Amino acid sequence: DTGVSQDPRHKITKRGQNVTFRCDPISEHNRLYWYRQTLGQGPEFLTYFQNEAQLEKSRLLSDRFSAERPKGSFSTLEIQRTEQGDSAMYLCASTTSHVTEAFFGQGTRLTVV
Amino acid sequence: DQQVKQNSPSLSVQEGRISILNCDYTNSMFDYFLWYKKYPAEGPTFLISISSIKDKNEDGRFTVFLNKSAKHLSLHIVPSQPGDSAVYFCAARGNAGNNRKLIWGLGTSLAVNP
């Protein structure tokens, strides 16, 4: 296992379409986070899973956003009816309760045209 | 309301000299502070962290200092190398009651000139 993996790396979609991103965390990491980063900003927290349970969702996550982690391993983030304001880098991170730092994937760059 | 602030958007340093990146925070409940390095189109890479009960942590060329009374921390890189050129983010970790999520500053873009 070489680290957190995100797929795809880049996604261009038309406004109104649905998109889904996948994150494969480091195996044995039970905590998984999704963040969003726009240009000139630091990453912003979106949602958090401990195993398969989604324990926290940011108010940034509108009803068009949904995230799952069905078996406590990989996670998906779906955006329905995309808007231009959704254009951002979507970052996934994983960690455990025994580790201080979170490990990040390469991110998925979403462009909504 | 920005809980973690990096007031310098950019910093330029000569190779071999010291780089000092600063970070201020407002929430005294953070239990760890972390520095991440980020290249364009890549995810953040962890550099170094410090517990809120310590005042210094050193790892090779990187040292982080924490001044709790001032709610201020700084990252020192010495000697600076051209490969250190990147955006550096300061992040504060919430405690267990806050799901240990990271709260980030806006980043400081460091340029190390040969």
Coordinates of C-alpha atoms in Angstrom, one line a residue:
Chain A
D1 CA 0.0 0.0 0.0
T2 CA 1.7 3.2 -1.2
G3 CA -0.6 5.7 0.3
V4 CA -4.0 7.4 -0.2
S5 CA -5.2 7.0 -3.7
Q6 CA -7.9 9.2 -5.4
D7 CA -9.6 8.6 -8.8
P8 CA -9.9 10.4 -11.1
R9 CA -7.1 12.9 -10.9
H10 CA -9.0 15.3 -13.1
K11 CA -12.6 15.6 -14.1
I12 CA -14.2 18.1 -16.5
T13 CA -18.0 18.1 -16.5
K14 CA -20.8 20.2 -17.8
R15 CA -22.9 22.1 -15.4
G16 CA -25.9 20.1 -14.3
Q17 CA -24.2 16.7 -14.6
N18 CA -23.5 14.3 -11.7
V19 CA -19.9 13.3 -10.8
T20 CA -18.5 10.7 -8.4
F21 CA -15.0 10.6 -7.0
R22 CA -13.4 7.7 -5.2
C23 CA -10.8 7.6 -2.4
D24 CA -8.9 4.5 -1.3
P25 CA -7.3 5.3 2.1
I26 CA -4.3 3.6 3.6
S27 CA -5.3 0.2 4.6
E28 CA -5.9 -0.1 8.4
H29 CA -6.7 3.6 8.6
N30 CA -10.2 3.8 10.1
R31 CA -10.6 7.6 9.8
L32 CA -11.3 9.2 6.5
Y33 CA -11.8 12.9 5.7
W34 CA -12.9 14.8 2.6
Y35 CA -11.7 18.4 2.1
R36 CA -12.2 20.9 -0.7
Q37 CA -9.6 23.4 -1.8
T38 CA -10.2 26.4 -4.1
L39 CA -7.5 28.7 -5.5
G40 CA -5.8 30.8 -2.8
Q41 CA -7.5 29.1 0.0
G42 CA -6.5 26.4 2.5
P43 CA -8.4 23.1 2.4
E44 CA -11.9 23.2 3.9
F45 CA -13.4 20.3 5.8
L46 CA -16.3 18.6 4.1
T47 CA -17.0 15.4 5.9
Y48 CA -15.6 12.7 8.2
F49 CA -16.0 8.9 8.5
Q50 CA -14.9 6.6 11.3
N51 CA -15.0 3.2 9.7
E52 CA -18.3 3.1 7.8
A53 CA -20.1 5.7 9.9
Q54 CA -20.3 9.3 8.7
L55 CA -19.9 11.2 11.9
E56 CA -19.7 14.8 10.7
K57 CA -20.8 16.8 7.7
S58 CA -19.8 20.5 7.2
R59 CA -22.5 23.0 6.4
L60 CA -20.5 23.5 3.3
L61 CA -21.9 20.2 2.1
S62 CA -25.2 21.1 0.5
D63 CA -27.9 18.5 -0.3
R64 CA -26.3 18.0 -3.7
F65 CA -23.3 16.4 -2.1
S66 CA -23.3 12.9 -0.6
A67 CA -20.5 10.7 0.6
E68 CA -20.4 7.1 1.5
R69 CA -17.9 4.6 2.9
P70 CA -19.9 1.4 2.7
K71 CA -17.5 -1.2 4.0
G72 CA -15.2 1.1 6.0
S73 CA -12.6 1.0 3.3
F74 CA -12.9 3.1 0.2
S75 CA -15.1 6.1 0.1
T76 CA -17.0 7.9 -2.7
L77 CA -18.1 11.6 -2.9
E78 CA -20.9 12.3 -5.3
I79 CA -22.0 15.8 -6.5
Q80 CA -25.3 16.0 -8.2
R81 CA -26.4 18.7 -10.6
T82 CA -22.9 20.3 -10.5
E83 CA -22.5 24.1 -10.5
Q84 CA -19.6 26.2 -11.6
G85 CA -18.9 27.0 -7.9
D86 CA -18.2 23.3 -7.3
S87 CA -15.0 23.7 -9.3
A88 CA -12.2 22.9 -6.9
M89 CA -9.6 20.3 -5.8
Y90 CA -11.3 17.6 -3.7
L91 CA -8.8 16.0 -1.3
C92 CA -9.2 12.8 0.7
A93 CA -7.1 12.1 3.8
S94 CA -6.9 9.1 6.1
T95 CA -5.4 8.5 9.6
T96 CA -5.9 6.4 12.7
S97 CA -6.3 7.3 16.3
H98 CA -2.7 6.4 16.9
V99 CA -1.2 8.8 14.4
T100 CA -1.0 12.5 14.7
E101 CA -0.9 13.5 11.0
A102 CA -3.5 12.8 8.3
F103 CA -2.1 11.5 5.0
F104 CA -3.5 13.0 1.8
G105 CA -4.2 11.7 -1.6
Q106 CA -3.2 13.5 -4.8
G107 CA -6.7 15.1 -5.0
T108 CA -9.3 15.2 -7.8
R109 CA -9.4 18.5 -9.7
L110 CA -13.0 19.2 -10.8
T111 CA -13.8 21.7 -13.4
V112 CA -17.4 22.5 -14.1
V113 CA -17.9 24.3 -17.5
Chain B
D1 CA -13.9 33.5 10.9
Q2 CA -10.4 32.3 10.2
Q3 CA -9.3 30.2 13.2
V4 CA -5.8 29.6 11.7
K5 CA -4.1 32.5 10.1
Q6 CA -1.1 32.7 7.9
N7 CA -0.7 36.4 7.3
S8 CA 2.1 36.3 4.8
P9 CA 0.9 35.0 1.4
S10 CA 4.5 34.7 0.1
L11 CA 8.1 34.6 1.1
S12 CA 11.3 34.7 -0.9
V13 CA 14.6 33.5 0.6
Q14 CA 18.1 32.9 -0.7
E15 CA 19.4 29.4 -0.9
G16 CA 21.3 28.5 2.3
R17 CA 19.5 31.1 4.4
I18 CA 16.8 30.5 7.0
S19 CA 13.1 30.5 6.0
I20 CA 10.7 31.4 8.8
L21 CA 7.0 30.8 8.2
N22 CA 4.5 32.1 10.7
C23 CA 1.0 31.0 11.8
D24 CA -1.4 32.4 14.4
Y25 CA -4.5 30.7 15.8
T26 CA -7.5 31.7 17.9
N27 CA -8.8 28.4 19.4
S28 CA -7.0 27.2 22.5
M29 CA -8.7 23.8 22.2
F30 CA -6.4 22.6 19.4
D31 CA -4.3 19.7 20.5
Y32 CA -1.8 19.5 17.7
F33 CA -0.4 21.8 15.1
L34 CA 0.9 20.5 11.8
W35 CA 2.8 21.9 8.8
Y36 CA 2.1 20.6 5.3
K37 CA 3.9 21.3 2.1
K38 CA 2.0 21.4 -1.2
Y39 CA 3.1 21.5 -4.8
P40 CA 0.6 22.5 -7.5
A41 CA -1.9 19.8 -8.5
E42 CA -0.8 17.5 -5.7
G43 CA -2.2 16.8 -2.3
P44 CA -0.6 18.2 0.9
T45 CA 2.5 16.3 2.2
F46 CA 3.0 16.2 6.0
L47 CA 6.2 17.9 7.2
I48 CA 6.3 18.2 11.0
S49 CA 3.9 18.6 13.9
I50 CA 4.0 19.8 17.5
S51 CA 1.8 18.9 20.4
S52 CA 0.1 21.7 22.2
I53 CA 2.1 20.7 25.4
K54 CA 5.4 21.2 23.7
D55 CA 7.2 24.4 22.7
K56 CA 9.7 23.0 20.1
N57 CA 10.0 20.1 17.8
E58 CA 12.9 19.5 15.4
D59 CA 13.3 17.2 12.5
G60 CA 16.4 17.6 10.4
R61 CA 16.3 21.0 8.7
F62 CA 12.8 21.7 10.0
T63 CA 11.9 23.1 13.4
V64 CA 8.6 24.2 14.7
F65 CA 8.2 26.5 17.6
L66 CA 5.0 27.0 19.6
N67 CA 4.2 30.0 21.8
K68 CA 0.9 29.1 23.5
S69 CA 0.5 32.4 25.3
A70 CA 0.7 34.3 22.1
K71 CA -1.2 31.6 20.1
H72 CA 1.6 31.6 17.6
L73 CA 3.7 29.0 15.9
S74 CA 6.5 29.2 13.3
L75 CA 8.3 26.8 11.0
H76 CA 12.0 27.3 10.5
I77 CA 13.8 25.8 7.6
V78 CA 17.5 25.9 7.7
P79 CA 19.4 25.8 5.4
S80 CA 16.7 26.5 2.8
Q81 CA 17.0 24.7 -0.5
P82 CA 15.5 25.4 -4.0
G83 CA 13.5 22.1 -3.6
D84 CA 11.7 23.6 -0.6
S85 CA 9.9 26.0 -2.9
A86 CA 6.2 25.2 -2.4
V87 CA 3.1 26.4 -0.6
Y88 CA 3.3 25.7 3.2
F89 CA 0.1 25.3 5.1
C90 CA -0.3 25.5 8.8
A91 CA -3.1 23.3 10.2
A92 CA -4.5 22.9 13.7
R93 CA -6.1 19.6 14.8
G94 CA -9.3 19.7 16.7
N95 CA -9.5 17.5 19.8
A96 CA -11.4 14.2 19.9
G97 CA -14.7 15.9 20.5
N98 CA -14.1 17.8 17.2
N99 CA -13.4 14.6 15.3
R100 CA -9.7 15.6 15.0
K101 CA -10.4 17.4 11.8
L102 CA -7.8 19.8 10.5
I103 CA -8.4 23.5 10.3
W104 CA -6.1 25.2 7.8
G105 CA -4.5 28.5 7.2
L106 CA -4.5 30.0 3.7
G107 CA -0.9 29.0 3.0
T108 CA 2.4 30.8 2.4
S109 CA 4.1 30.4 -0.9
L110 CA 7.9 30.0 -0.3
A111 CA 10.4 30.7 -3.1
V112 CA 14.0 29.7 -2.4
N113 CA 16.2 31.3 -5.0
P114 CA 19.5 29.7 -6.0

